[in-house]
PDB file of C-alpha atoms and ligand atoms in Angstrom:
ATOM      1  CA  UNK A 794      32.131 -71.870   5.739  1.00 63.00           C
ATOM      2  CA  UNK A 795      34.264 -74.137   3.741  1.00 70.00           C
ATOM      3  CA  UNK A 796      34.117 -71.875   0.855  1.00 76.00           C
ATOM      4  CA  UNK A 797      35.420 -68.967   2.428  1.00 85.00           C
ATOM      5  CA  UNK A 798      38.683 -71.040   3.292  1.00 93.00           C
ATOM      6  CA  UNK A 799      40.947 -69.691  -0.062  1.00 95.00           C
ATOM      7  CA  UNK A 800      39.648 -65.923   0.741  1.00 96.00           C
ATOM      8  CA  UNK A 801      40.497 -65.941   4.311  1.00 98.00           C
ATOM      9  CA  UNK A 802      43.797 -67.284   4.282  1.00 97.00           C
ATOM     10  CA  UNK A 803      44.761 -65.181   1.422  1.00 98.00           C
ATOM     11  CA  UNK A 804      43.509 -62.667   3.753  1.00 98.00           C
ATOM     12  CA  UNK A 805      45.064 -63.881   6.901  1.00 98.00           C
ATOM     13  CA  UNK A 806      48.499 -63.715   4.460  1.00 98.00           C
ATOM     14  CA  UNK A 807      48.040 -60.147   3.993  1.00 98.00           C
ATOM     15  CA  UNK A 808      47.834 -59.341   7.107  1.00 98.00           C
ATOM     16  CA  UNK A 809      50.464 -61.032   8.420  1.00 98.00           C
ATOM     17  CA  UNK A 810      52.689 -59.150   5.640  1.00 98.00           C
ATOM     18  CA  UNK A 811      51.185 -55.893   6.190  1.00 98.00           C
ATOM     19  CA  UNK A 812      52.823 -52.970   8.148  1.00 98.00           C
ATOM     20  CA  UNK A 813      49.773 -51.247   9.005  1.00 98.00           C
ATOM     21  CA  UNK A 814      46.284 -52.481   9.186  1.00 98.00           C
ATOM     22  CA  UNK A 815      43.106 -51.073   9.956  1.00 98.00           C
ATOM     23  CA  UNK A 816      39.822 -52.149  11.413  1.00 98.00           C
ATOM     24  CA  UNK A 817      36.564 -50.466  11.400  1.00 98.00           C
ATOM     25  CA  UNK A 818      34.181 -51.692  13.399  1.00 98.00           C
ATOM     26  CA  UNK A 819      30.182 -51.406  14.009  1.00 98.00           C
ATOM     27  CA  UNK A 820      27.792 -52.489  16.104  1.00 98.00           C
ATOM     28  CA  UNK A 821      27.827 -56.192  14.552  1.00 98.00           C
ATOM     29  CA  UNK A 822      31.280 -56.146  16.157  1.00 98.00           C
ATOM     30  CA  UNK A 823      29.782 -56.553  19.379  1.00 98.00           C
ATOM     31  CA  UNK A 824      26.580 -58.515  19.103  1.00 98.00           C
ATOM     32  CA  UNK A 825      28.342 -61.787  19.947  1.00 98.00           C
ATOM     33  CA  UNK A 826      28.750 -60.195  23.096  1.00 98.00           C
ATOM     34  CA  UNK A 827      25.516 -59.568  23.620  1.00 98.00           C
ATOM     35  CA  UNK A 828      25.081 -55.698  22.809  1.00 98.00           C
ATOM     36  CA  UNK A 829      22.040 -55.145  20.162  1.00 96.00           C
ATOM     37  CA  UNK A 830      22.551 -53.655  16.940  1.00 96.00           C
ATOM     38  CA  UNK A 831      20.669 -50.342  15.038  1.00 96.00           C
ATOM     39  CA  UNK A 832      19.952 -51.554  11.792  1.00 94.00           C
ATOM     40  CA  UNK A 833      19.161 -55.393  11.998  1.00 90.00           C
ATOM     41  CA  UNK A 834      15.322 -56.007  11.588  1.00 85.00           C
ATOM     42  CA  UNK A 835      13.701 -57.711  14.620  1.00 84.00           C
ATOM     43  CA  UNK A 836      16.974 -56.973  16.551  1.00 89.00           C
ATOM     44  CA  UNK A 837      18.536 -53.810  15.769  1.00 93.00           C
ATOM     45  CA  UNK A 838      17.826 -51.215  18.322  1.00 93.00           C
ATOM     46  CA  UNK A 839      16.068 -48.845  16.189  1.00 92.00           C
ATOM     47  CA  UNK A 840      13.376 -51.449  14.690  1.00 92.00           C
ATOM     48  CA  UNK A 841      12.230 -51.195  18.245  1.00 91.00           C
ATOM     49  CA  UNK A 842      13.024 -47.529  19.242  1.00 92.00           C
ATOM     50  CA  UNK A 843      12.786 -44.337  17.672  1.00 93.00           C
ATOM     51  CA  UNK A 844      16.152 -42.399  16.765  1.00 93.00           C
ATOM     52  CA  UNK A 845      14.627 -38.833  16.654  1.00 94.00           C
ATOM     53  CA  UNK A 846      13.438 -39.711  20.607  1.00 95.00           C
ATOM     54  CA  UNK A 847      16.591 -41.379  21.674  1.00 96.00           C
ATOM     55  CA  UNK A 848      19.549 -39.946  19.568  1.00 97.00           C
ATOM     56  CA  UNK A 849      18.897 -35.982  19.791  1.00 97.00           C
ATOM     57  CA  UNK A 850      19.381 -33.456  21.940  1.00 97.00           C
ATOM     58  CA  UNK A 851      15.965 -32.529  20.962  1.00 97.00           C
ATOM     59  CA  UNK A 852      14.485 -35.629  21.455  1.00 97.00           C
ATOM     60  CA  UNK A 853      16.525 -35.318  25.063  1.00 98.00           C
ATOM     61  CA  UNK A 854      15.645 -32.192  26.178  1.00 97.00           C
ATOM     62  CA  UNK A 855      11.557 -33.143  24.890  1.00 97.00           C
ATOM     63  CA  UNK A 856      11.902 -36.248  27.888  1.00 97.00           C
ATOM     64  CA  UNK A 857      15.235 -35.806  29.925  1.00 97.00           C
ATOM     65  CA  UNK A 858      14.177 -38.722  32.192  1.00 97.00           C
ATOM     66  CA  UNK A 859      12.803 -41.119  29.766  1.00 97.00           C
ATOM     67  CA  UNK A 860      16.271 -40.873  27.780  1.00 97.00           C
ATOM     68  CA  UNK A 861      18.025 -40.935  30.773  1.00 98.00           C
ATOM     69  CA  UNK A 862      16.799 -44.531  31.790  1.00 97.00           C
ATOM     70  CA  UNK A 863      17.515 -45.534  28.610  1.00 97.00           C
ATOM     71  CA  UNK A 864      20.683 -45.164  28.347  1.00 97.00           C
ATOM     72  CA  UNK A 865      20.792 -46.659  32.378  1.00 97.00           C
ATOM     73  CA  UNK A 866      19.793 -49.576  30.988  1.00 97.00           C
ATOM     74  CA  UNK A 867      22.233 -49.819  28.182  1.00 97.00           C
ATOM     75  CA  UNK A 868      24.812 -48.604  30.219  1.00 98.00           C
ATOM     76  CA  UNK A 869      24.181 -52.139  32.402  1.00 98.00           C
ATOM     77  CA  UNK A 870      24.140 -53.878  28.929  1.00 98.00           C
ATOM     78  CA  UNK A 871      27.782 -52.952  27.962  1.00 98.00           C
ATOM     79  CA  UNK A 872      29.262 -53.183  31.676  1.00 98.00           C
ATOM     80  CA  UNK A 873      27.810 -56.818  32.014  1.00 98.00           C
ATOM     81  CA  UNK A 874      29.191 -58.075  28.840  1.00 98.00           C
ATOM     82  CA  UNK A 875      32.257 -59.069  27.952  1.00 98.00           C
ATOM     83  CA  UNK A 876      34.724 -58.669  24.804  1.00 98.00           C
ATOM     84  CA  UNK A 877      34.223 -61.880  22.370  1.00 99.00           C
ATOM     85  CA  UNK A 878      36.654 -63.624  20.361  1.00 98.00           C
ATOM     86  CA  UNK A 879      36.784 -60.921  17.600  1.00 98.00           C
ATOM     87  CA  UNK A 880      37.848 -58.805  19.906  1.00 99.00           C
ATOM     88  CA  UNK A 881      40.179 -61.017  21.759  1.00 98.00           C
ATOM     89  CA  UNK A 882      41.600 -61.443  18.555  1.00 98.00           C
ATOM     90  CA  UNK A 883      41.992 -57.793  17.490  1.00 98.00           C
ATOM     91  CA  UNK A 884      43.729 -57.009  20.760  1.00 98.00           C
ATOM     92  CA  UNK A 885      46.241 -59.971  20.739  1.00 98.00           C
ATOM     93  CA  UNK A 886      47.412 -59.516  17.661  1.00 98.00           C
ATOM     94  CA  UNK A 887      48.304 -55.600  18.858  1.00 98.00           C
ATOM     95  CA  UNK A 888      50.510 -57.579  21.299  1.00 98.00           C
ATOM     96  CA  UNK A 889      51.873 -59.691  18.948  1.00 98.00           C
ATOM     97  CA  UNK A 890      53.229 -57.154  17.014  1.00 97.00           C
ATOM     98  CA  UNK A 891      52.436 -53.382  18.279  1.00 97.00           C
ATOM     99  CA  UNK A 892      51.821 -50.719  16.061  1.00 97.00           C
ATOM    100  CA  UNK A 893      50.739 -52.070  13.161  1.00 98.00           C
ATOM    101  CA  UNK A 894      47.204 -52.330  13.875  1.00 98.00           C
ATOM    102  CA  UNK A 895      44.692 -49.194  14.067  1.00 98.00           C
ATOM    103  CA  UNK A 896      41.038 -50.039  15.278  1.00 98.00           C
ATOM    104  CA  UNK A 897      38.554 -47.227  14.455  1.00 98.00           C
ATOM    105  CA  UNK A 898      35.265 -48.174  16.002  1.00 98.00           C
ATOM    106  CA  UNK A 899      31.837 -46.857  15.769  1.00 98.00           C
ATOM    107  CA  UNK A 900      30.935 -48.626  18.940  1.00 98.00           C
ATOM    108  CA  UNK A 901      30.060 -46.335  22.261  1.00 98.00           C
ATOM    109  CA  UNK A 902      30.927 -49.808  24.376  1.00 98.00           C
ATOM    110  CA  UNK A 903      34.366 -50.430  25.577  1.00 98.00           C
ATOM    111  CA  UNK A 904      34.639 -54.088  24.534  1.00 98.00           C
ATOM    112  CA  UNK A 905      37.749 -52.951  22.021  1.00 98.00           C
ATOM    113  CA  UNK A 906      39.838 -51.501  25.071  1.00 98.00           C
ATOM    114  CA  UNK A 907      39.055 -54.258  27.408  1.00 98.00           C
ATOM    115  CA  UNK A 908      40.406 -56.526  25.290  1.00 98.00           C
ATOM    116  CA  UNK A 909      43.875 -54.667  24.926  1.00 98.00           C
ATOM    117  CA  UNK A 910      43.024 -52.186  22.083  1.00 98.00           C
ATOM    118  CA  UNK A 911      43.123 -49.343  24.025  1.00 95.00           C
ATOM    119  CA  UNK A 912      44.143 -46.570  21.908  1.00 95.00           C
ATOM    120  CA  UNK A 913      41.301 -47.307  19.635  1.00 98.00           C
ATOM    121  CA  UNK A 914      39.815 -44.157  17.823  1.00 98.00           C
ATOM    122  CA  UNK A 915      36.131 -43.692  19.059  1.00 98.00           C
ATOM    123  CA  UNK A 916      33.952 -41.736  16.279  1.00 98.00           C
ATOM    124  CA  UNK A 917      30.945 -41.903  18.245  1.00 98.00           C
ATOM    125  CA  UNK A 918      31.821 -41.379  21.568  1.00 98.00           C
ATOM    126  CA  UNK A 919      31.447 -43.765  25.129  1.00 98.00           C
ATOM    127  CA  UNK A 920      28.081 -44.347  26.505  1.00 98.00           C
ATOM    128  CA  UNK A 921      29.984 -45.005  29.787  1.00 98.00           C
ATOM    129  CA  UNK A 922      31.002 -41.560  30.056  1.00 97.00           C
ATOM    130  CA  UNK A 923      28.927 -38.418  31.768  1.00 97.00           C
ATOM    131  CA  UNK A 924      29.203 -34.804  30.069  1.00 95.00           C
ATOM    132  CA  UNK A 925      27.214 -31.754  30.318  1.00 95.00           C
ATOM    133  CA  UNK A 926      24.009 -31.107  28.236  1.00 96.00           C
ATOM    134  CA  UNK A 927      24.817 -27.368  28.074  1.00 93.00           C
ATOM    135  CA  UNK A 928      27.432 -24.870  28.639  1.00 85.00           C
ATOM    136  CA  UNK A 929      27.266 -23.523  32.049  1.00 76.00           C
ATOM    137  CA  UNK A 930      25.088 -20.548  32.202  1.00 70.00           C
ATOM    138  CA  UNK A 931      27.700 -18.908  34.755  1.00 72.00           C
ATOM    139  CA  UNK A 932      31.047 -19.532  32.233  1.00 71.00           C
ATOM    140  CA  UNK A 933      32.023 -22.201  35.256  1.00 75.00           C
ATOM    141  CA  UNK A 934      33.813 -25.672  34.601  1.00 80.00           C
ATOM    142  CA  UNK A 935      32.041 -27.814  36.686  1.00 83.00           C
ATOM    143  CA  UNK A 936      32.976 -31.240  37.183  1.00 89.00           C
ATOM    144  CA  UNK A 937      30.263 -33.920  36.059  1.00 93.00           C
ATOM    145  CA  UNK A 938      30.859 -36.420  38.653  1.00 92.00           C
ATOM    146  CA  UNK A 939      29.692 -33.293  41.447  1.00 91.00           C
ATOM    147  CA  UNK A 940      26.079 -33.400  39.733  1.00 94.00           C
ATOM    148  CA  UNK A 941      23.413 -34.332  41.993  1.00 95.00           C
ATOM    149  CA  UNK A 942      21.456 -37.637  41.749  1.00 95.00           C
ATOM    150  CA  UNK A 943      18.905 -37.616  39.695  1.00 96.00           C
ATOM    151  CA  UNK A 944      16.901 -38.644  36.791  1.00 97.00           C
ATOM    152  CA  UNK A 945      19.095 -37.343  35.009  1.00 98.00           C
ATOM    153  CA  UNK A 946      21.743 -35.650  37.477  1.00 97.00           C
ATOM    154  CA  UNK A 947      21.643 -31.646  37.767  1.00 95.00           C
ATOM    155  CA  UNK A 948      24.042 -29.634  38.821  1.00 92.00           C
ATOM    156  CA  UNK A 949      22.857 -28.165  42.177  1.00 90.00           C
ATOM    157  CA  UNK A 950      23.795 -24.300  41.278  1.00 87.00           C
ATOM    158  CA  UNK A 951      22.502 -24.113  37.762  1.00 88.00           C
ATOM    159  CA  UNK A 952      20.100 -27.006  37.270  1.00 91.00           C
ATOM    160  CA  UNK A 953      22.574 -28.039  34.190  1.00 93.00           C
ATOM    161  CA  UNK A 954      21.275 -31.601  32.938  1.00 96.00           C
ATOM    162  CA  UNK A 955      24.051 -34.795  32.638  1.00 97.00           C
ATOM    163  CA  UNK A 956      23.553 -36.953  29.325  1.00 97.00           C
ATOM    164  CA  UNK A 957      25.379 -39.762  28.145  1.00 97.00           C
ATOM    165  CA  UNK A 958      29.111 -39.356  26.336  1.00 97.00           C
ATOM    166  CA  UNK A 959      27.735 -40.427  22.994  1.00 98.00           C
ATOM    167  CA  UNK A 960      27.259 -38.542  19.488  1.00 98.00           C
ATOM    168  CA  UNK A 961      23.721 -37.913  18.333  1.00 97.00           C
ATOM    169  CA  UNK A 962      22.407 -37.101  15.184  1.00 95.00           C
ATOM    170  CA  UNK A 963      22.962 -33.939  13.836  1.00 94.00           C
ATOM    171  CA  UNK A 964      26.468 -33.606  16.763  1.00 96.00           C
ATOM    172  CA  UNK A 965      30.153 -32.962  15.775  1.00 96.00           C
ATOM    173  CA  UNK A 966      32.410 -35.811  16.169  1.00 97.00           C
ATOM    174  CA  UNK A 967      34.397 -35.508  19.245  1.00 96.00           C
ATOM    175  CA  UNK A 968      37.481 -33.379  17.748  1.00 94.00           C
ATOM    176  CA  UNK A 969      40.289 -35.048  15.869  1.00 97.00           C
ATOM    177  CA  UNK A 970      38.772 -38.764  15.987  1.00 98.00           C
ATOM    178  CA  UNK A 971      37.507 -38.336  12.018  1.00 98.00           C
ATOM    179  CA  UNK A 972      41.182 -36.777  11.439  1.00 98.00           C
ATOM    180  CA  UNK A 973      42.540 -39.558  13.116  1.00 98.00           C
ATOM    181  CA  UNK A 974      40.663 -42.356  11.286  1.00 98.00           C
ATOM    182  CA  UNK A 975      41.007 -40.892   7.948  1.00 98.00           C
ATOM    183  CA  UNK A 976      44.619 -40.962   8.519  1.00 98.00           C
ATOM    184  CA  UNK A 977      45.174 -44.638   9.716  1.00 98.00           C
ATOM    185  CA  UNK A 978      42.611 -45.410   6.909  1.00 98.00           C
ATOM    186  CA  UNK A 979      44.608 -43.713   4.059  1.00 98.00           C
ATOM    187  CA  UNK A 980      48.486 -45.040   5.708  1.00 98.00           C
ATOM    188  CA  UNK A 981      46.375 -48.468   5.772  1.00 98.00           C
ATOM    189  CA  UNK A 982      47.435 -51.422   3.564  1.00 98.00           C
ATOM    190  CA  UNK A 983      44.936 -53.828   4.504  1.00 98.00           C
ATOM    191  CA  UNK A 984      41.526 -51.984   5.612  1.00 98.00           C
ATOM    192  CA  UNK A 985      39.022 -54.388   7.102  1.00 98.00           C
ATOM    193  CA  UNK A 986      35.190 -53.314   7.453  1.00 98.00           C
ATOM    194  CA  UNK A 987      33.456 -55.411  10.765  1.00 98.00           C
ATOM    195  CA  UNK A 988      29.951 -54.997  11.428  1.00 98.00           C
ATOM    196  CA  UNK A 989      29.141 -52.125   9.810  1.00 98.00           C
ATOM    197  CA  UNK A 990      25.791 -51.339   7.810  1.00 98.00           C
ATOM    198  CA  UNK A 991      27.959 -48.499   6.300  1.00 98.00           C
ATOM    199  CA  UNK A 992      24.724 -46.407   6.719  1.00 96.00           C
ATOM    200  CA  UNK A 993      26.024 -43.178   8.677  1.00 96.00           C
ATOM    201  CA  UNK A 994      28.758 -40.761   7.606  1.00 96.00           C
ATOM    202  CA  UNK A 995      31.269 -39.826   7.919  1.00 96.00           C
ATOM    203  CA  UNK A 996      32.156 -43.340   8.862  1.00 97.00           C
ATOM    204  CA  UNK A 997      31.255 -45.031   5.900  1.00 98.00           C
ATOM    205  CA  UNK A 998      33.206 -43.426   3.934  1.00 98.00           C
ATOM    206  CA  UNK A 999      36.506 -44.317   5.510  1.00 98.00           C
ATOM    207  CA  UNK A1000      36.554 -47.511   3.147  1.00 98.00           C
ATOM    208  CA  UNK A1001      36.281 -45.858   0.158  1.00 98.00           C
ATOM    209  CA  UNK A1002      38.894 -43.209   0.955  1.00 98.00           C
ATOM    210  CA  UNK A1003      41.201 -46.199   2.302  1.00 98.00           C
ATOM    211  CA  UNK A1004      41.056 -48.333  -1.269  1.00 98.00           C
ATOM    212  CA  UNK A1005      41.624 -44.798  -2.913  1.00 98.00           C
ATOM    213  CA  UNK A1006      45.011 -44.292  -1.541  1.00 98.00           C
ATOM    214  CA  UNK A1007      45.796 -48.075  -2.250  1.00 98.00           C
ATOM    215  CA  UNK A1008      44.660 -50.290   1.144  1.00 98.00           C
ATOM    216  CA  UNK A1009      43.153 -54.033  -0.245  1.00 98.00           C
ATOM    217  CA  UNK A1010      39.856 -53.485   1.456  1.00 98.00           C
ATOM    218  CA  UNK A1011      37.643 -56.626   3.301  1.00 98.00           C
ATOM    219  CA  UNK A1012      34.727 -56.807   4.776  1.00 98.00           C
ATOM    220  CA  UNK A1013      33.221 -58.961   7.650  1.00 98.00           C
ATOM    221  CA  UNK A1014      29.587 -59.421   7.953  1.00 98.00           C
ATOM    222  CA  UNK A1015      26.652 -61.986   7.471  1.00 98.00           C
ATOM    223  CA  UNK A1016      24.786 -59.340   5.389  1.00 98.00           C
ATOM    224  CA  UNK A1017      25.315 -57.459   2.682  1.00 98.00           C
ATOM    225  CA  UNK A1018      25.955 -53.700   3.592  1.00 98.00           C
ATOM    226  CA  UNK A1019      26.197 -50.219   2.123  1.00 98.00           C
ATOM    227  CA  UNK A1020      29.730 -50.109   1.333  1.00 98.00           C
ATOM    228  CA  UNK A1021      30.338 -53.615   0.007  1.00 98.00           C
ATOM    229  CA  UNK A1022      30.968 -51.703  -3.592  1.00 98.00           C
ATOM    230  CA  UNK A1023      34.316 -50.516  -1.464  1.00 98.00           C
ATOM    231  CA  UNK A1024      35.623 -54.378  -0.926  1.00 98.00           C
ATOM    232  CA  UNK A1025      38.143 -55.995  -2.688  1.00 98.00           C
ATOM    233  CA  UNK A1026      36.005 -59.106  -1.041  1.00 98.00           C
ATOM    234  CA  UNK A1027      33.585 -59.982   1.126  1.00 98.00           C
ATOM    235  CA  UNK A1028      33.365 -62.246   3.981  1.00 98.00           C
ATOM    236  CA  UNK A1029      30.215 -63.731   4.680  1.00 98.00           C
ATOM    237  CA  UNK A1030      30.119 -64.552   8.328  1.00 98.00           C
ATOM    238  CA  UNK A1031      30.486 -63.021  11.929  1.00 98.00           C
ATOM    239  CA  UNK A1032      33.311 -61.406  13.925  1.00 98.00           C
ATOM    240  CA  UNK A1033      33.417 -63.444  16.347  1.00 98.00           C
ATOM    241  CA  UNK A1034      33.857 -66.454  13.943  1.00 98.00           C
ATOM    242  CA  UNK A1035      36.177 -65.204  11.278  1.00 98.00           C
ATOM    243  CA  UNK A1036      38.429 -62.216  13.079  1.00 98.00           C
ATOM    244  CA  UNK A1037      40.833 -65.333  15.207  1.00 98.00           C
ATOM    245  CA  UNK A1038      40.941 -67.135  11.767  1.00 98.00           C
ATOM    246  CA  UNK A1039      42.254 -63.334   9.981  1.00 98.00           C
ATOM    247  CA  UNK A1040      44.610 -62.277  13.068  1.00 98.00           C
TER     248      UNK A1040
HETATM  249  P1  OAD B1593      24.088 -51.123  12.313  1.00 81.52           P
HETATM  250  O1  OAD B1593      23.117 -51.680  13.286  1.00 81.52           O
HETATM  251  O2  OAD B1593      23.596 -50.089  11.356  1.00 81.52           O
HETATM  252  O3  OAD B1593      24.697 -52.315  11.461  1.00 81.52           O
HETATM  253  C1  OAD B1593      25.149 -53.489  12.097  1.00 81.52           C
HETATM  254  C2  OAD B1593      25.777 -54.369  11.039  1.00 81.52           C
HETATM  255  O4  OAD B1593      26.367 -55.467  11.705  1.00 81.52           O
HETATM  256  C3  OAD B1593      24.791 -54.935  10.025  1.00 81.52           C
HETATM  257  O5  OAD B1593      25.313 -54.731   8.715  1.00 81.52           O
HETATM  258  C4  OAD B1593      24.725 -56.424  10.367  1.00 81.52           C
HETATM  259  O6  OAD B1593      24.532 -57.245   9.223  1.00 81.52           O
HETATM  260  C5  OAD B1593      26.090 -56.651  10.966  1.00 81.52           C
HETATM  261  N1  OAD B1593      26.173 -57.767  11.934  1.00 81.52           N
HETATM  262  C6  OAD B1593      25.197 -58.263  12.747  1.00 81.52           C
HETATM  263  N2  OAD B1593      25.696 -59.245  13.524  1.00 81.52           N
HETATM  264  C7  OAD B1593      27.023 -59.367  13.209  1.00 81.52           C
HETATM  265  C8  OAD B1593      28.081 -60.201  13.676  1.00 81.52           C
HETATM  266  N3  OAD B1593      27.880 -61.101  14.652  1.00 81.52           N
HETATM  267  N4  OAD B1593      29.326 -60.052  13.127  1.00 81.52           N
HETATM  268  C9  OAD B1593      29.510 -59.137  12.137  1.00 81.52           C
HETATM  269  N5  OAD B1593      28.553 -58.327  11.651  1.00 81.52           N
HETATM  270  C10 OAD B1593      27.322 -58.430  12.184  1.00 81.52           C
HETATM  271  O7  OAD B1593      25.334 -50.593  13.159  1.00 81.52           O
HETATM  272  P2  OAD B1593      26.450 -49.521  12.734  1.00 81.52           P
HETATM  273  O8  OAD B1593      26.801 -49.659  11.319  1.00 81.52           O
HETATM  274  O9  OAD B1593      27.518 -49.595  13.756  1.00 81.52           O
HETATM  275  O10 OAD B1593      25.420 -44.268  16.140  1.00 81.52           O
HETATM  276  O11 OAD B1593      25.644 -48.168  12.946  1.00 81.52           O
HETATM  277  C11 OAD B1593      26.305 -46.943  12.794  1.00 81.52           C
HETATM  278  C12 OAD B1593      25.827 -45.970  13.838  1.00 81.52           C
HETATM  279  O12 OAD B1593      24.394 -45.845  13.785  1.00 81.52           O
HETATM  280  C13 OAD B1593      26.102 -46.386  15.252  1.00 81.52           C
HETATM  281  O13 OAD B1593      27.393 -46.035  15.696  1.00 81.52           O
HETATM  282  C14 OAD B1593      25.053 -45.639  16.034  1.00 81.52           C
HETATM  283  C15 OAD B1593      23.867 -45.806  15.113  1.00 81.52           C
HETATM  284  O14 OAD B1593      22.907 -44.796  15.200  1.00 81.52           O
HETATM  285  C16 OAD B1593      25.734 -43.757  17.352  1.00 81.52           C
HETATM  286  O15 OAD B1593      25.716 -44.396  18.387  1.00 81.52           O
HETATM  287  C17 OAD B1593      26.127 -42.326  17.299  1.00 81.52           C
END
């Protein structure tokens, strides 16, 4: 670590100077705490699992149960684990000195928000939340939390299915969060990439369009990703060990 000392205090300087700043973050964000990744081999979620099965409506609607207990299970994951010092860090510095800083997370946990980032922009959704698979047949709004129990829960009048809050390949992003993040990313001066393999769009892109309209872009992460041609520089390490040194 000793020779990313220079880079991360010139960093750290930055910051401090900077009137807005803006993290994105991925799923390395949160694997200090304990939530897998995607991409990692071994580790990353789909090594193990298959995407087209898990992150579909197709794949959903193919095995509504077996989805369903997946995301039960990683639903426990994220509500047993608990926001690590890169988050800590994130969300006391947006006390120190409020609205400067603009966190724009990939993440479907709520780590950011517990630790005091609350009006974080959420591109891919919250696995914590319930919504309807379809439309209701019968033009009715029917509240999700009236669905009856089950694997997953129906509604009792038109069999409607629950699934999980969370965008899945080949979805919309829930409206305005892109609009939002492009925005914070372009107003940016300091953009800083955490955790990210920079692998799905249109999320990758926000660091490109961020050093286009002038932000000094950073990235944090052990690995190389797809986006490090964006950086300025590159910080090899984790969030949880270099975001309290930068904020
Ligand atoms: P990935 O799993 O693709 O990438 C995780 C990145 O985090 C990798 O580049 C790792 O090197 C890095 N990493 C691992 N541990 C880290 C640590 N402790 N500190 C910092 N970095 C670390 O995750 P995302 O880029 O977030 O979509 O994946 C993007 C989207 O693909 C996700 O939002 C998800 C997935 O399908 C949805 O949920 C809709």
């Amino acid at each position: 670590m000793a020779e990313l000392e220079e880079p991360v205090r010139a960093l750290r300087e930055r910051i401090e100077r900077a009137g807005r700043v803006c993290v994105l973050s991925g799923a390395g964000m949160s694997a200090e705490s304990g939530i897998a990744t995607f991409r990692d081999a071994l580790t990353g979620l789909w090594s193990r699992f298959d995407p087209a099965q898990l992150a579909s409506v197709e794949g959903f609607r193919a095995d509504p149960p077996m989805v369903w207990d997946w995301y039960a299970e990683r639903r426990e994951g994220v509500r047993a684990a608990q926001p690590n010092a890169g988050h800590l860090a994130l969300g006391e510095f947006a006390r120190r000195r409020p609205g400067v800083l603009t966190v724009v997370t990939q993440n479907v946990d709520d780590l950011h928000q517990r630790a005091g980032n609350r009006d974080t922009i959420r591109l891919h959704g919250d696995i914590l939340r319930d919504q309807w698979l379809d439309g209701c047949g019968r033009g009715r709004v029917c509240d999700v939390a009236q669905a009856e129990d089950g694997r997953p829960p129906r509604c009792a009048e038109c069999g409607n299915q629950v699934r999980p809050g969370v965008v899945w390949f080949g979805e919309m992003l829930p409206p305005g969060a892109m609009e939002a993040a492009e925005h914070a990313a372009r107003t940016s001066e300091v953009m800083l990439v955490v955790g990210t393999s920079g692998a799905v769009w249109p999320a990758a892109g926000l660091a490109t369009k961020a050093r286009r309209s002038g932000a000094f872009v950073a990235i944090v992460n052990p690995h190389t990703s797809e986006i490090d041609d964006a950086a300025h520089v590159l910080l090899q390490g984790t969030a949880a060990q270099l975001l309290p040194r930068l904020f």
